[in-house]
Amino acid sequence: MTTLEKRVYTAEVTATGGRDGRSASPDGVIDFKMGKPAAMGGKDDGYNPEQLFAAGYSACFLGALKFVAGKEGITLPDTWSVTAKISFGPIEGGFGLAADLVVRLAGVDSAIANDLVEKTHRVCPYSNATRGNIDITTTILQA
């Protein structure tokens, strides 16, 4: 377990009604309907937890990549991106997740790209939180 040295920021969101409910933050910035995806018997009429996790992971990983690249003296071009695909499915005794990250690093040497992504996995809070808990695959695209 990792213990934070200092809590720099804390986000707060309350969910009611589960997958068919609502999620809202006290400041009102987040306030939206949750909905089950059709693949899980729903109507695709709201956000689902896997989409929100994918949005958070991809944004956080890209931010961490920017941090790592900066330490290496590399400026992150606007064309670089991260796509997170979060899968939901049964595991023994319950349900689990898997993550597939697609990291687009156009114009970077393959060895440098691999090094940046490896270092980013050590820095990114989402990667740290999920390490050893879910299957994560990372694909680096350089075109």
PDB file of C-alpha atoms in Angstrom:
ATOM      1  CA  MET A   1       0.000   0.000   0.000  1.00  0.00           C
ATOM      2  CA  THR A   2       1.166   3.509  -0.802  1.00  0.00           C
ATOM      3  CA  THR A   3       0.627   6.284   1.708  1.00  0.00           C
ATOM      4  CA  LEU A   4       0.395   9.840   0.449  1.00  0.00           C
ATOM      5  CA  GLU A   5       3.023  12.168   1.850  1.00  0.00           C
ATOM      6  CA  LYS A   6       0.513  15.018   1.528  1.00  0.00           C
ATOM      7  CA  ARG A   7      -3.043  15.286   0.218  1.00  0.00           C
ATOM      8  CA  VAL A   8      -2.660  17.981  -2.419  1.00  0.00           C
ATOM      9  CA  TYR A   9      -6.206  17.717  -3.783  1.00  0.00           C
ATOM     10  CA  THR A  10      -9.307  15.699  -2.940  1.00  0.00           C
ATOM     11  CA  ALA A  11     -12.209  15.257  -5.358  1.00  0.00           C
ATOM     12  CA  GLU A  12     -15.649  14.493  -3.954  1.00  0.00           C
ATOM     13  CA  VAL A  13     -18.549  12.992  -5.902  1.00  0.00           C
ATOM     14  CA  THR A  14     -21.617  11.252  -4.510  1.00  0.00           C
ATOM     15  CA  ALA A  15     -23.444   8.546  -6.438  1.00  0.00           C
ATOM     16  CA  THR A  16     -27.068   7.649  -5.827  1.00  0.00           C
ATOM     17  CA  GLY A  17     -28.995   4.857  -7.530  1.00  0.00           C
ATOM     18  CA  GLY A  18     -25.920   2.930  -8.739  1.00  0.00           C
ATOM     19  CA  ARG A  19     -25.479   2.356 -12.453  1.00  0.00           C
ATOM     20  CA  ASP A  20     -28.946   3.756 -13.182  1.00  0.00           C
ATOM     21  CA  GLY A  21     -28.671   6.731 -10.853  1.00  0.00           C
ATOM     22  CA  ARG A  22     -26.940  10.077 -10.682  1.00  0.00           C
ATOM     23  CA  SER A  23     -23.490  11.371  -9.759  1.00  0.00           C
ATOM     24  CA  ALA A  24     -22.884  14.874  -8.439  1.00  0.00           C
ATOM     25  CA  SER A  25     -20.161  16.917  -6.795  1.00  0.00           C
ATOM     26  CA  PRO A  26     -20.910  19.391  -3.978  1.00  0.00           C
ATOM     27  CA  ASP A  27     -19.706  22.319  -6.135  1.00  0.00           C
ATOM     28  CA  GLY A  28     -22.129  21.369  -8.956  1.00  0.00           C
ATOM     29  CA  VAL A  29     -19.385  21.002 -11.585  1.00  0.00           C
ATOM     30  CA  ILE A  30     -20.325  17.329 -11.924  1.00  0.00           C
ATOM     31  CA  ASP A  31     -24.017  16.495 -12.033  1.00  0.00           C
ATOM     32  CA  PHE A  32     -25.073  13.867 -14.509  1.00  0.00           C
ATOM     33  CA  LYS A  33     -27.188  10.789 -15.090  1.00  0.00           C
ATOM     34  CA  MET A  34     -25.563   7.386 -14.863  1.00  0.00           C
ATOM     35  CA  GLY A  35     -26.772   4.611 -17.139  1.00  0.00           C
ATOM     36  CA  LYS A  36     -26.007   0.995 -17.898  1.00  0.00           C
ATOM     37  CA  PRO A  37     -24.494   0.281 -21.300  1.00  0.00           C
ATOM     38  CA  ALA A  38     -26.650  -1.770 -23.666  1.00  0.00           C
ATOM     39  CA  ALA A  39     -24.122  -4.620 -23.433  1.00  0.00           C
ATOM     40  CA  MET A  40     -25.066  -4.916 -19.754  1.00  0.00           C
ATOM     41  CA  GLY A  41     -28.825  -4.732 -20.274  1.00  0.00           C
ATOM     42  CA  GLY A  42     -29.136  -0.961 -20.154  1.00  0.00           C
ATOM     43  CA  LYS A  43     -30.182   1.733 -22.600  1.00  0.00           C
ATOM     44  CA  ASP A  44     -26.902   3.665 -23.116  1.00  0.00           C
ATOM     45  CA  ASP A  45     -28.738   6.683 -21.707  1.00  0.00           C
ATOM     46  CA  GLY A  46     -26.093   7.997 -19.318  1.00  0.00           C
ATOM     47  CA  TYR A  47     -22.458   7.801 -18.366  1.00  0.00           C
ATOM     48  CA  ASN A  48     -21.183   4.534 -16.938  1.00  0.00           C
ATOM     49  CA  PRO A  49     -18.363   3.935 -14.459  1.00  0.00           C
ATOM     50  CA  GLU A  50     -16.097   2.363 -17.077  1.00  0.00           C
ATOM     51  CA  GLN A  51     -16.351   5.452 -19.320  1.00  0.00           C
ATOM     52  CA  LEU A  52     -15.534   7.718 -16.393  1.00  0.00           C
ATOM     53  CA  PHE A  53     -12.590   5.531 -15.378  1.00  0.00           C
ATOM     54  CA  ALA A  54     -11.334   5.580 -18.996  1.00  0.00           C
ATOM     55  CA  ALA A  55     -11.613   9.374 -19.116  1.00  0.00           C
ATOM     56  CA  GLY A  56      -9.733   9.732 -15.844  1.00  0.00           C
ATOM     57  CA  TYR A  57      -7.019   7.203 -16.670  1.00  0.00           C
ATOM     58  CA  SER A  58      -6.335   8.582 -20.162  1.00  0.00           C
ATOM     59  CA  ALA A  59      -6.158  12.196 -18.970  1.00  0.00           C
ATOM     60  CA  CYS A  60      -4.037  11.312 -15.954  1.00  0.00           C
ATOM     61  CA  PHE A  61      -1.644   9.136 -17.968  1.00  0.00           C
ATOM     62  CA  LEU A  62      -1.188  11.896 -20.548  1.00  0.00           C
ATOM     63  CA  GLY A  63      -0.516  14.400 -17.761  1.00  0.00           C
ATOM     64  CA  ALA A  64       2.053  12.052 -16.235  1.00  0.00           C
ATOM     65  CA  LEU A  65       3.582  11.509 -19.686  1.00  0.00           C
ATOM     66  CA  LYS A  66       3.914  15.274 -20.049  1.00  0.00           C
ATOM     67  CA  PHE A  67       5.659  15.398 -16.663  1.00  0.00           C
ATOM     68  CA  VAL A  68       8.055  12.561 -17.558  1.00  0.00           C
ATOM     69  CA  ALA A  69       8.794  13.998 -21.023  1.00  0.00           C
ATOM     70  CA  GLY A  70       9.528  17.391 -19.452  1.00  0.00           C
ATOM     71  CA  LYS A  71      12.043  15.779 -17.084  1.00  0.00           C
ATOM     72  CA  GLU A  72      13.687  14.239 -20.164  1.00  0.00           C
ATOM     73  CA  GLY A  73      13.782  17.614 -21.958  1.00  0.00           C
ATOM     74  CA  ILE A  74      11.083  16.618 -24.440  1.00  0.00           C
ATOM     75  CA  THR A  75       8.210  19.000 -25.184  1.00  0.00           C
ATOM     76  CA  LEU A  76       4.915  17.177 -25.560  1.00  0.00           C
ATOM     77  CA  PRO A  77       3.332  18.050 -28.925  1.00  0.00           C
ATOM     78  CA  ASP A  78      -0.450  18.515 -29.123  1.00  0.00           C
ATOM     79  CA  THR A  79      -0.620  15.476 -31.420  1.00  0.00           C
ATOM     80  CA  TRP A  80       0.318  13.075 -28.610  1.00  0.00           C
ATOM     81  CA  SER A  81      -2.678  11.381 -27.032  1.00  0.00           C
ATOM     82  CA  VAL A  82      -3.742   8.522 -24.786  1.00  0.00           C
ATOM     83  CA  THR A  83      -6.846   6.417 -25.303  1.00  0.00           C
ATOM     84  CA  ALA A  84      -7.959   4.207 -22.424  1.00  0.00           C
ATOM     85  CA  LYS A  85     -10.271   1.273 -23.064  1.00  0.00           C
ATOM     86  CA  ILE A  86     -11.719  -0.106 -19.836  1.00  0.00           C
ATOM     87  CA  SER A  87     -13.371  -3.520 -19.995  1.00  0.00           C
ATOM     88  CA  PHE A  88     -15.781  -4.980 -17.429  1.00  0.00           C
ATOM     89  CA  GLY A  89     -16.342  -8.686 -16.920  1.00  0.00           C
ATOM     90  CA  PRO A  90     -16.762 -11.544 -14.485  1.00  0.00           C
ATOM     91  CA  ILE A  91     -13.936 -12.831 -12.312  1.00  0.00           C
ATOM     92  CA  GLU A  92     -13.995 -15.560  -9.697  1.00  0.00           C
ATOM     93  CA  GLY A  93     -16.409 -14.418  -7.008  1.00  0.00           C
ATOM     94  CA  GLY A  94     -17.462 -11.132  -8.620  1.00  0.00           C
ATOM     95  CA  PHE A  95     -16.569  -8.668 -11.339  1.00  0.00           C
ATOM     96  CA  GLY A  96     -13.351  -7.072 -12.520  1.00  0.00           C
ATOM     97  CA  LEU A  97     -11.816  -4.620 -14.932  1.00  0.00           C
ATOM     98  CA  ALA A  98      -9.060  -4.659 -17.546  1.00  0.00           C
ATOM     99  CA  ALA A  99      -7.382  -1.668 -19.168  1.00  0.00           C
ATOM    100  CA  ASP A 100      -5.920  -1.214 -22.626  1.00  0.00           C
ATOM    101  CA  LEU A 101      -3.954   2.010 -23.109  1.00  0.00           C
ATOM    102  CA  VAL A 102      -3.143   3.262 -26.588  1.00  0.00           C
ATOM    103  CA  VAL A 103      -0.401   5.898 -26.403  1.00  0.00           C
ATOM    104  CA  ARG A 104       0.186   7.941 -29.572  1.00  0.00           C
ATOM    105  CA  LEU A 105       3.692   9.409 -29.674  1.00  0.00           C
ATOM    106  CA  ALA A 106       4.147  10.577 -33.259  1.00  0.00           C
ATOM    107  CA  GLY A 107       7.654  11.511 -34.278  1.00  0.00           C
ATOM    108  CA  VAL A 108       9.522   9.852 -31.396  1.00  0.00           C
ATOM    109  CA  ASP A 109      12.144   7.151 -31.706  1.00  0.00           C
ATOM    110  CA  SER A 110      10.833   3.732 -30.637  1.00  0.00           C
ATOM    111  CA  ALA A 111      13.342   3.282 -27.787  1.00  0.00           C
ATOM    112  CA  ILE A 112      12.566   6.766 -26.427  1.00  0.00           C
ATOM    113  CA  ALA A 113       8.814   6.145 -26.697  1.00  0.00           C
ATOM    114  CA  ASN A 114       9.103   2.845 -24.807  1.00  0.00           C
ATOM    115  CA  ASP A 115      11.260   4.475 -22.110  1.00  0.00           C
ATOM    116  CA  LEU A 116       8.816   7.381 -21.682  1.00  0.00           C
ATOM    117  CA  VAL A 117       5.807   5.061 -21.361  1.00  0.00           C
ATOM    118  CA  GLU A 118       7.588   2.766 -18.897  1.00  0.00           C
ATOM    119  CA  LYS A 119       8.562   5.745 -16.722  1.00  0.00           C
ATOM    120  CA  THR A 120       5.052   7.172 -17.008  1.00  0.00           C
ATOM    121  CA  HIS A 121       3.559   3.945 -15.645  1.00  0.00           C
ATOM    122  CA  ARG A 122       5.723   4.455 -12.535  1.00  0.00           C
ATOM    123  CA  VAL A 123       4.564   8.079 -12.110  1.00  0.00           C
ATOM    124  CA  CYS A 124       0.851   7.946 -13.060  1.00  0.00           C
ATOM    125  CA  PRO A 125      -1.478   7.657 -10.047  1.00  0.00           C
ATOM    126  CA  TYR A 126      -3.925   5.465 -11.984  1.00  0.00           C
ATOM    127  CA  SER A 127      -1.141   3.072 -13.003  1.00  0.00           C
ATOM    128  CA  ASN A 128       0.080   2.994  -9.406  1.00  0.00           C
ATOM    129  CA  ALA A 129      -3.435   2.338  -8.092  1.00  0.00           C
ATOM    130  CA  THR A 130      -4.156  -0.471 -10.538  1.00  0.00           C
ATOM    131  CA  ARG A 131      -0.739  -2.174 -10.664  1.00  0.00           C
ATOM    132  CA  GLY A 132      -1.146  -5.828  -9.764  1.00  0.00           C
ATOM    133  CA  ASN A 133      -4.936  -5.441  -9.465  1.00  0.00           C
ATOM    134  CA  ILE A 134      -6.099  -5.474 -13.087  1.00  0.00           C
ATOM    135  CA  ASP A 135      -4.651  -6.539 -16.425  1.00  0.00           C
ATOM    136  CA  ILE A 136      -3.182  -3.546 -18.268  1.00  0.00           C
ATOM    137  CA  THR A 137      -1.857  -3.640 -21.800  1.00  0.00           C
ATOM    138  CA  THR A 138      -0.109  -0.680 -23.392  1.00  0.00           C
ATOM    139  CA  THR A 139       0.226  -0.139 -27.124  1.00  0.00           C
ATOM    140  CA  ILE A 140       2.488   2.598 -28.425  1.00  0.00           C
ATOM    141  CA  LEU A 141       1.653   4.078 -31.822  1.00  0.00           C
ATOM    142  CA  GLN A 142       4.218   6.307 -33.472  1.00  0.00           C
ATOM    143  CA  ALA A 143       2.387   7.329 -36.643  1.00  0.00           C
TER     144      ALA A 143
END
